[in-house]
Coordinates of C-alpha atoms and ligand atoms in Angstrom, one line a residue:
M1 CA 63.5 127.6 93.1
S2 CA 67.3 126.7 92.7
K3 CA 69.9 128.4 90.5
T4 CA 70.7 126.1 87.3
H5 CA 74.2 126.2 85.1
H6 CA 72.9 129.1 82.0
T7 CA 74.9 126.9 79.5
N8 CA 72.6 123.8 78.0
T9 CA 73.1 122.4 74.9
N10 CA 71.3 119.8 75.0
N11 CA 67.7 119.3 76.1
T12 CA 68.7 117.4 79.6
P13 CA 67.4 119.3 82.3
P14 CA 70.2 122.0 83.3
L15 CA 72.3 121.6 86.5
P16 CA 72.0 123.3 89.8
I17 CA 74.8 125.4 90.7
I18 CA 77.1 124.5 93.1
P19 CA 76.7 127.7 95.9
G20 CA 79.5 129.9 96.4
P21 CA 81.0 133.3 96.2
K22 CA 81.0 135.7 93.4
A23 CA 83.4 135.5 91.0
I24 CA 83.2 138.2 88.4
F25 CA 86.8 137.0 87.8
G26 CA 86.8 133.5 87.3
W27 CA 87.4 131.1 90.6
R28 CA 90.6 132.3 90.7
I29 CA 90.3 135.5 92.9
N30 CA 88.4 133.3 95.0
M31 CA 91.3 131.2 95.8
L32 CA 93.5 133.7 96.1
K33 CA 91.5 135.3 99.2
F34 CA 91.9 131.7 100.8
Y35 CA 95.3 131.8 100.5
R36 CA 95.6 135.1 102.5
H37 CA 93.5 133.5 104.9
P38 CA 93.0 130.2 104.6
F39 CA 91.2 129.5 107.9
R40 CA 88.5 133.0 108.5
Y41 CA 87.5 132.4 105.1
S42 CA 87.3 128.3 104.7
R43 CA 85.0 129.2 108.1
W44 CA 82.8 131.8 106.1
L45 CA 82.5 129.6 102.9
Y46 CA 81.0 126.7 104.9
Q47 CA 79.0 129.0 107.4
T48 CA 77.9 131.1 104.0
Y49 CA 77.3 128.6 101.7
G50 CA 77.0 125.0 103.1
N51 CA 78.6 121.9 102.9
L52 CA 79.4 121.8 98.9
V53 CA 80.7 125.6 97.8
G54 CA 81.8 126.6 94.3
L55 CA 85.0 128.4 93.6
E56 CA 82.9 130.5 91.0
Q57 CA 79.0 130.1 90.0
G58 CA 78.5 127.9 86.9
N59 CA 81.6 126.4 87.2
P60 CA 82.5 124.0 89.1
S61 CA 86.3 123.1 88.7
N62 CA 86.8 124.1 91.9
V63 CA 84.6 122.8 94.8
F64 CA 85.7 122.4 98.8
A65 CA 83.8 119.9 100.7
F66 CA 83.0 120.5 104.1
G67 CA 82.2 118.1 106.6
P68 CA 82.0 114.1 107.9
E69 CA 79.8 112.9 105.4
L70 CA 82.0 114.8 102.2
N71 CA 85.0 113.4 103.9
Y72 CA 84.0 109.5 103.8
Q73 CA 82.5 109.6 100.2
I74 CA 86.0 111.7 98.8
L75 CA 88.4 109.7 100.7
T76 CA 87.1 106.3 100.8
N77 CA 86.2 106.3 97.2
S78 CA 90.0 107.0 95.7
D79 CA 89.3 105.4 92.1
L80 CA 86.9 108.8 91.5
F81 CA 88.4 111.4 94.5
E82 CA 92.0 110.5 92.9
V83 CA 95.3 112.2 95.0
S84 CA 96.5 115.2 92.7
P85 CA 99.9 115.5 90.9
S86 CA 99.3 118.7 89.8
T87 CA 101.9 120.7 92.0
V88 CA 104.6 118.9 90.6
A89 CA 103.6 117.7 86.8
K90 CA 105.9 120.5 85.6
V91 CA 109.1 118.2 86.7
P92 CA 110.7 116.2 83.9
R93 CA 110.4 112.6 85.1
D94 CA 113.7 111.4 83.7
T95 CA 115.7 113.3 85.6
A96 CA 117.2 113.0 89.4
L97 CA 114.6 115.3 90.9
G98 CA 111.7 113.6 88.8
R99 CA 112.8 110.2 90.4
M100 CA 112.3 111.5 93.9
F101 CA 109.2 113.1 93.3
F102 CA 107.0 110.4 91.4
N103 CA 108.2 107.6 93.4
N104 CA 106.2 109.3 96.1
L105 CA 103.2 107.5 97.6
S106 CA 101.6 110.7 98.0
L107 CA 101.4 110.9 94.2
M108 CA 100.3 106.7 93.1
T109 CA 97.0 105.7 92.2
G110 CA 95.3 102.9 91.9
K111 CA 96.8 99.3 92.0
K112 CA 100.6 101.0 91.9
H113 CA 99.6 102.2 95.0
K114 CA 98.2 99.4 96.8
Q115 CA 101.2 97.5 96.3
H116 CA 103.8 100.4 97.1
R117 CA 101.6 100.8 100.4
R118 CA 101.7 97.2 101.3
L119 CA 105.8 97.0 100.9
I120 CA 106.1 100.5 102.8
Q121 CA 104.2 99.8 105.8
P122 CA 106.5 96.8 107.8
A123 CA 108.7 99.9 108.1
F124 CA 105.4 101.5 110.1
H125 CA 104.8 98.6 112.1
R126 CA 104.3 99.1 115.9
Q127 CA 106.7 97.1 116.6
Q128 CA 109.2 98.2 113.7
I129 CA 108.1 101.8 115.3
I130 CA 109.2 100.7 118.9
Q131 CA 112.8 100.1 117.7
Y132 CA 113.4 103.9 116.9
L133 CA 112.6 105.2 120.5
Q134 CA 116.0 105.1 121.5
D135 CA 116.6 107.0 118.4
M136 CA 114.2 109.2 119.6
V137 CA 115.4 109.8 123.4
Y138 CA 118.7 110.0 122.0
L139 CA 118.4 113.3 119.5
T140 CA 116.2 115.0 121.9
E141 CA 118.3 114.8 125.1
Q142 CA 120.8 115.6 122.6
L143 CA 119.0 118.8 122.4
V144 CA 117.7 119.7 125.6
N145 CA 121.9 119.8 126.2
E146 CA 122.4 121.9 123.4
W147 CA 119.9 124.4 125.1
K148 CA 121.9 124.5 127.8
D149 CA 123.5 128.0 127.8
Q150 CA 120.9 129.6 126.3
T151 CA 117.7 131.4 128.1
R152 CA 115.8 132.6 124.2
I153 CA 114.8 129.5 121.2
D154 CA 113.0 130.0 118.2
L155 CA 111.1 126.7 118.9
N156 CA 110.0 126.1 115.9
I157 CA 113.1 126.2 114.1
E158 CA 114.6 124.3 117.1
M159 CA 112.0 121.9 117.0
K160 CA 112.3 121.4 113.0
K161 CA 115.7 121.1 113.7
L162 CA 115.1 118.2 116.1
T163 CA 112.4 116.7 114.0
Q164 CA 115.0 116.7 110.9
R165 CA 117.5 114.3 112.8
I166 CA 115.2 112.2 114.4
A167 CA 114.1 111.2 110.3
V168 CA 117.4 111.4 109.1
K169 CA 118.8 109.1 111.6
T170 CA 115.4 106.5 111.7
L171 CA 115.6 106.9 107.7
F172 CA 119.0 106.4 107.3
G173 CA 120.4 104.5 110.5
L174 CA 123.6 107.0 110.6
Y175 CA 125.4 106.4 114.0
N176 CA 128.3 108.7 112.2
E177 CA 127.8 112.2 112.9
T178 CA 129.7 113.3 110.0
E179 CA 127.3 111.4 107.7
L180 CA 124.3 112.5 109.6
E181 CA 125.3 116.3 109.1
R182 CA 126.4 115.7 105.0
A183 CA 123.0 113.4 105.1
G184 CA 121.1 116.3 106.4
A185 CA 122.8 119.1 104.5
F186 CA 122.4 117.5 100.7
I187 CA 118.0 116.9 101.9
Q188 CA 117.4 120.3 103.5
G189 CA 119.3 122.1 100.2
L190 CA 116.9 120.1 98.2
T191 CA 113.9 120.4 100.0
K192 CA 115.2 124.3 100.6
S193 CA 114.8 125.6 97.3
L194 CA 111.3 122.7 96.0
P195 CA 109.2 125.7 96.2
L196 CA 110.4 127.5 93.7
V197 CA 111.4 125.1 91.5
I198 CA 108.0 123.6 91.2
A199 CA 106.5 127.1 90.7
A200 CA 109.9 127.3 87.7
P201 CA 111.1 124.2 86.7
I202 CA 113.8 126.2 84.2
D203 CA 117.0 124.5 83.5
L204 CA 118.9 127.1 82.9
P205 CA 122.7 128.2 84.3
G206 CA 122.2 129.9 88.0
T207 CA 118.3 129.1 88.2
P208 CA 117.4 127.5 91.3
Y209 CA 115.8 124.3 89.2
R210 CA 119.4 123.9 88.3
R211 CA 121.2 124.0 91.8
T212 CA 118.4 121.9 93.3
V213 CA 118.8 119.4 90.2
R214 CA 122.8 119.0 91.3
Y215 CA 121.2 118.7 94.5
A216 CA 118.8 115.6 94.1
E217 CA 121.6 114.5 91.5
Q218 CA 124.0 114.4 95.0
L219 CA 121.4 112.8 97.4
E220 CA 120.6 109.9 94.6
M221 CA 124.1 108.8 94.8
Y222 CA 124.5 109.2 98.2
V223 CA 121.2 107.2 99.1
R224 CA 122.7 104.5 96.3
S225 CA 125.5 104.1 98.1
L226 CA 123.7 103.9 101.6
I227 CA 121.5 100.8 99.9
K228 CA 124.5 99.1 98.5
Q229 CA 126.0 98.6 102.2
K230 CA 123.1 98.3 103.6
R231 CA 121.8 95.0 101.3
A232 CA 125.1 93.6 103.1
Q233 CA 123.5 94.4 106.4
P234 CA 120.6 92.1 107.0
N235 CA 120.1 93.1 110.5
A236 CA 119.7 96.7 110.1
Q237 CA 117.3 98.6 111.5
D238 CA 116.1 101.9 110.4
V239 CA 113.5 102.8 107.8
L240 CA 115.6 101.9 104.5
A241 CA 116.7 98.9 105.6
S242 CA 113.1 97.5 105.6
L243 CA 112.4 98.8 102.9
I244 CA 114.9 96.9 101.0
Q245 CA 114.3 93.4 102.9
A246 CA 110.4 93.7 102.1
H247 CA 108.8 92.1 99.2
D248 CA 105.3 91.0 98.3
E249 CA 104.2 87.3 98.0
D250 CA 105.3 87.2 93.8
G251 CA 108.9 88.5 95.3
T252 CA 108.4 91.8 94.0
K253 CA 111.0 94.4 95.5
L254 CA 111.3 97.9 95.7
S255 CA 113.7 99.1 92.7
D256 CA 117.0 101.3 93.5
E257 CA 115.2 104.1 92.3
E258 CA 111.5 103.7 94.1
L259 CA 113.9 103.0 97.4
I260 CA 115.4 106.7 96.8
G261 CA 112.0 107.7 96.1
H262 CA 110.0 106.5 99.4
T263 CA 113.1 107.8 101.7
F264 CA 113.2 111.2 100.1
S265 CA 109.2 111.5 100.2
L266 CA 109.3 109.9 103.8
F267 CA 111.1 112.4 104.8
V268 CA 109.6 115.8 103.3
A269 CA 106.1 114.3 104.5
G270 CA 107.7 114.0 107.8
H271 CA 109.4 116.2 109.4
E272 CA 108.4 119.8 109.1
T273 CA 104.5 118.5 109.8
T274 CA 105.6 116.9 113.6
A275 CA 107.9 120.2 113.8
N276 CA 104.9 122.3 113.4
A277 CA 102.6 120.0 115.9
L278 CA 105.1 120.3 118.8
T279 CA 105.6 123.7 118.2
W280 CA 102.1 124.2 118.5
I281 CA 101.4 121.8 121.5
I282 CA 103.8 123.4 123.6
F283 CA 102.8 126.9 122.7
L284 CA 98.9 126.0 123.7
L285 CA 100.4 124.9 127.3
S286 CA 101.7 127.8 127.6
Q287 CA 98.6 129.9 127.0
H288 CA 97.0 127.8 129.2
P289 CA 98.5 127.5 132.8
N290 CA 96.3 125.2 134.6
I291 CA 96.2 122.3 132.2
H292 CA 100.3 122.7 131.5
Q293 CA 100.1 122.2 135.4
K294 CA 98.1 119.0 135.8
L295 CA 100.9 117.6 132.7
L296 CA 103.7 118.6 134.9
A297 CA 102.2 116.6 137.9
E298 CA 101.5 113.8 135.1
L299 CA 104.8 113.4 133.5
N300 CA 106.6 113.3 137.3
D301 CA 104.4 111.1 138.2
K302 CA 105.6 108.4 135.5
L303 CA 108.6 109.3 134.6
H304 CA 110.2 111.1 137.4
G305 CA 112.4 113.1 135.1
N306 CA 113.3 110.2 133.0
P307 CA 113.0 109.9 129.3
P308 CA 109.3 107.3 128.8
T309 CA 109.5 103.6 128.0
V310 CA 107.2 102.2 125.3
E311 CA 104.8 100.8 128.0
Q312 CA 104.9 104.2 129.9
L313 CA 104.0 106.4 127.0
S314 CA 100.6 104.1 126.6
Q315 CA 99.9 105.4 130.8
L316 CA 100.4 108.9 130.3
S317 CA 96.3 109.6 129.4
L318 CA 96.6 113.5 129.9
L319 CA 99.3 113.8 127.6
E320 CA 97.6 111.4 124.8
G321 CA 94.6 113.9 125.3
V322 CA 97.0 116.8 124.4
V323 CA 98.5 115.5 121.8
K324 CA 94.3 115.0 120.2
E325 CA 93.7 118.4 121.2
S326 CA 96.3 120.3 119.6
L327 CA 96.3 118.2 116.3
R328 CA 92.2 118.8 116.2
L329 CA 92.4 122.5 116.9
L330 CA 95.6 123.3 114.7
P331 CA 96.4 120.0 112.6
P332 CA 99.1 120.6 111.0
A333 CA 97.8 119.3 107.4
S334 CA 94.5 121.7 108.1
I335 CA 93.3 121.5 104.2
G336 CA 93.9 118.3 101.6
I337 CA 93.3 117.9 97.6
R338 CA 91.5 115.3 95.5
I339 CA 91.2 115.0 91.2
A340 CA 87.6 114.0 90.0
T341 CA 88.5 111.1 88.1
A342 CA 84.8 110.8 86.2
P343 CA 81.9 112.6 86.1
C344 CA 80.2 112.2 89.5
T345 CA 77.7 113.2 92.0
L346 CA 78.9 114.8 95.3
G347 CA 76.8 116.2 97.9
G348 CA 73.6 116.6 95.6
Y349 CA 75.6 118.6 92.7
Q350 CA 77.5 116.8 90.1
L351 CA 80.8 117.2 89.2
P352 CA 82.8 117.2 85.8
K353 CA 85.7 114.9 85.0
G354 CA 88.7 116.7 86.6
S355 CA 87.6 118.8 89.5
N356 CA 89.7 119.9 91.6
I357 CA 87.9 119.6 95.8
Y358 CA 89.5 120.9 98.6
Y359 CA 88.7 118.8 101.9
S360 CA 89.2 120.5 105.2
Q361 CA 90.6 118.6 108.8
F362 CA 90.1 122.6 110.3
V363 CA 86.5 123.2 109.2
T364 CA 85.7 119.7 110.8
H365 CA 86.9 119.8 113.6
R366 CA 85.3 122.7 114.1
L367 CA 81.7 121.6 113.6
P368 CA 80.3 122.7 116.7
E369 CA 77.7 119.3 116.6
L370 CA 81.1 117.4 116.9
Y371 CA 83.1 119.6 118.8
D372 CA 81.7 121.4 122.1
E373 CA 83.5 125.1 122.5
P374 CA 85.4 124.1 119.3
N375 CA 87.9 127.0 119.5
C376 CA 88.9 125.8 123.3
F377 CA 91.3 123.7 123.8
K378 CA 89.6 121.0 126.4
P379 CA 92.6 118.2 126.2
E380 CA 90.0 116.5 128.7
R381 CA 86.8 116.2 126.1
W382 CA 89.2 113.4 125.0
A383 CA 88.0 111.1 127.5
T384 CA 84.1 110.5 127.1
I385 CA 84.0 111.6 123.2
K386 CA 84.7 109.2 120.1
R387 CA 85.2 110.4 117.1
S388 CA 85.5 108.6 113.3
P389 CA 88.2 108.8 110.9
Y390 CA 85.7 111.3 109.0
E391 CA 84.9 114.2 112.1
Y392 CA 88.8 114.2 113.5
L393 CA 91.3 114.0 110.8
P394 CA 94.5 115.0 111.3
F395 CA 96.7 112.1 109.3
S396 CA 93.5 112.1 106.7
A397 CA 91.4 108.8 106.2
G398 CA 90.9 106.6 104.0
Q399 CA 93.4 105.0 101.2
H400 CA 95.4 107.9 101.3
M401 CA 95.8 108.1 105.3
C402 CA 99.8 109.4 106.7
I403 CA 101.5 106.5 106.9
G404 CA 103.8 107.6 109.3
W405 CA 100.8 108.3 112.0
S406 CA 101.8 106.5 115.1
F407 CA 105.6 106.8 114.3
A408 CA 104.7 110.4 114.6
I409 CA 102.1 109.9 117.2
Q410 CA 105.3 108.2 120.0
E411 CA 108.1 110.9 118.2
I412 CA 105.9 114.3 119.6
K413 CA 105.3 112.2 123.1
V414 CA 108.5 111.0 123.4
V415 CA 109.9 114.8 122.8
L416 CA 106.8 116.1 124.9
A417 CA 107.7 114.0 127.8
I418 CA 111.7 114.6 127.7
L419 CA 111.5 118.8 126.9
L420 CA 108.7 119.6 129.5
Q421 CA 110.0 118.2 132.1
K422 CA 113.4 119.8 131.3
Y423 CA 112.1 123.4 130.5
R424 CA 109.9 126.1 131.5
F425 CA 108.6 127.4 128.1
S426 CA 107.3 130.3 128.0
V427 CA 105.9 132.7 124.7
V428 CA 107.8 136.2 124.1
P429 CA 105.0 138.5 125.2
H430 CA 103.8 140.6 122.6
T431 CA 105.1 138.4 119.8
K432 CA 102.5 138.1 116.7
I433 CA 101.5 134.5 116.3
Q434 CA 99.7 133.5 113.4
P435 CA 99.7 129.8 111.4
N436 CA 99.7 130.3 107.4
L437 CA 98.0 127.5 105.8
M438 CA 101.1 125.0 106.1
M439 CA 100.7 125.7 110.4
R440 CA 104.0 126.7 110.1
P441 CA 104.1 130.0 112.8
V442 CA 105.0 132.7 109.6
Y443 CA 106.5 135.4 112.8
G444 CA 108.2 132.4 114.5
M445 CA 107.6 131.3 117.9
P446 CA 110.5 132.6 120.0
M447 CA 110.5 131.8 123.7
N448 CA 112.0 132.4 127.1
I449 CA 113.4 128.7 128.4
S450 CA 114.9 128.2 131.9
P451 CA 115.5 125.3 133.8
Q452 CA 111.7 123.1 134.5
D453 CA 111.5 124.8 138.4
G454 CA 107.5 123.5 138.2
Q455 CA 105.7 127.6 137.4
V456 CA 104.0 128.5 134.6
S457 CA 103.3 131.3 133.1
Q458 CA 101.0 132.8 130.3
A459 CA 102.4 135.6 128.3
P460 CA 100.3 138.0 126.2
I461 CA 100.7 137.6 122.4
R462 CA 99.0 139.5 119.3
G463 CA 98.2 138.0 116.0
T464 CA 95.7 135.9 114.3
I465 CA 95.6 133.5 116.5
H466 CA 93.0 134.6 118.3
E467 CA 90.5 134.0 116.0
L468 CA 91.3 130.3 116.0
I469 CA 91.7 129.4 119.6
D470 CA 89.8 130.9 122.9
I471 CA 93.1 131.8 125.6
P472 CA 91.4 132.3 129.0
I473 CA 93.1 135.2 130.4
S474 CA 95.1 134.0 133.4
S475 CA 95.3 136.5 136.5
S476 CA 99.2 136.8 135.6
L477 CA 98.1 139.0 132.4
Ligands
HEM501 C1 102.0 115.5 113.0 C2 102.2 114.2 111.8 C3 101.8 114.3 111.0 C4 100.8 115.1 109.5 C5 100.0 115.6 110.5 C6 100.9 113.5 108.9 C7 99.3 113.9 108.4 C8 99.1 113.5 107.0 C9 98.3 113.7 106.5 C10 97.1 114.4 106.5 C11 98.0 113.0 105.1 C12 97.3 112.3 104.0 C13 97.1 113.3 102.6 C14 96.2 113.3 102.0 O1 94.8 113.2 102.3 O2 96.8 113.6 101.0 C15 99.3 112.3 105.3 C16 100.2 111.1 104.4 C17 101.5 110.6 104.8 N1 102.0 111.0 105.2 FE1 102.0 112.1 106.9 N2 101.8 113.4 108.7 C18 102.4 113.5 109.8 C19 103.9 112.7 109.7 C20 104.6 112.1 109.1 C21 105.5 111.4 109.3 C22 106.4 111.3 110.3 C23 105.8 110.4 107.9 C24 106.9 109.6 107.9 C25 107.8 109.4 108.8 C26 104.9 110.7 107.5 C27 104.6 109.9 106.0 C28 104.1 110.4 104.7 C29 103.0 109.5 103.8 C30 104.4 108.5 103.0 C31 101.8 109.7 102.9 C32 101.4 109.5 102.2 C33 100.7 108.3 102.6 C34 100.1 107.2 101.3 O3 99.2 108.7 100.3 O4 99.8 106.6 100.6 N3 103.9 111.6 107.7 N4 100.2 112.4 105.8

């Protein structure tokens, strides 16, 4: 017989208890365990308790839902399973900071979300994204030149620098270097202190909150002046210009506050995730010399040392497999959250209104019934398998699926095609490689770089990465 909730004040039959780990001091302790070892813990939860796991027995307020079937239910019914604003809920809405936070697609729900998505979508149409290709090429080549005299870099820092420049340029269409740096500095100042602000929104002089509010006010003023300029340039091709021009059938347009919030959140949502993806792809290649060699051959054969054109990007089939497989193994968004807006049934169990439901890209992408040898980096698997949006979801699925996914894929491919043809990357031997929940390498990604000479060498590494990937032992180790 299955266990049931202990309290049952009326005569309805007691509800079955969702399986899960012991929680003598409540679910928070188990959540802490998850935050400390997100990958080990979530895999253990799934293997031990199954598809639906409660973090506290008898209290279904925090549950993990695993696998394609539950992903489908959670992600296709956005009225019942809503995105969660809880992380920023304490930020006052009537400040520059609040206006930036709350005019954000990923926190919008229902009709408002649908309408804003419709207005933003044209900025990410295929034809529009092709317009951004030249900026991506130009800024990557600029970085390549900056590395000329260097032999060692922290790849993750460099990739963040690059994706930030690409984001600022494509969002605002800034061509002047000083302007680019200025906009980048405002946004960086703001995003750097965000975690502290969200944790403690205390408005006192000298606090990170006060500092961040100042940054937000400066950025707001700056973007307002850009909006004014763009209104006078109907031919501008950047994301902000596209958002300014967008309108609904009934003529509805985005207000200045909405434009500012959306451009800011597009920047935040897009640059670090893409930087982490690039970091892990180059890392994985450096640890898989055979695949790395084959990819170099494909790039040389098709591009002959040049940056790719849009047509060429679609002909690089191994590059496509490498990107897909890396996003499967080390997805930059490894977990997502939704909140139940009403009592509901999920995975055969009842959940009350307000339950937090975590879905896991990381666990789904490692199900052996979907991916044989799930911990192995096998880009060639994508030549023969096809997976549904709920079986492979690095960009999530359903109504809130990443709006920038094809922008990100194009950016990743362009940057890789240029960097790999120019440089040989090798992890500094014995570095501790440890991804956190956000898939950021917590000890960085120090790499030795040298001009590409067609040789690839695999360095020995340490760290929890070995729990996530079966790395082949090369003869050079
Ligand atoms: C490898 C890079 C990226 C990854 C892995 C990624 C992943 C994701 C995921 C998983 C979500 C859905 C979150 C949820 O389920 O609530 C999401 C949403 C979003 N992403 Fe991305 N993203 C990437 C790049 C980008 C880029 C480049 C942009 C914009 C330039 C962007 C803009 C957004 C926005 C605006 C949303 C919210 C969509 C909505 O709620 O309707 N992302 N992204």
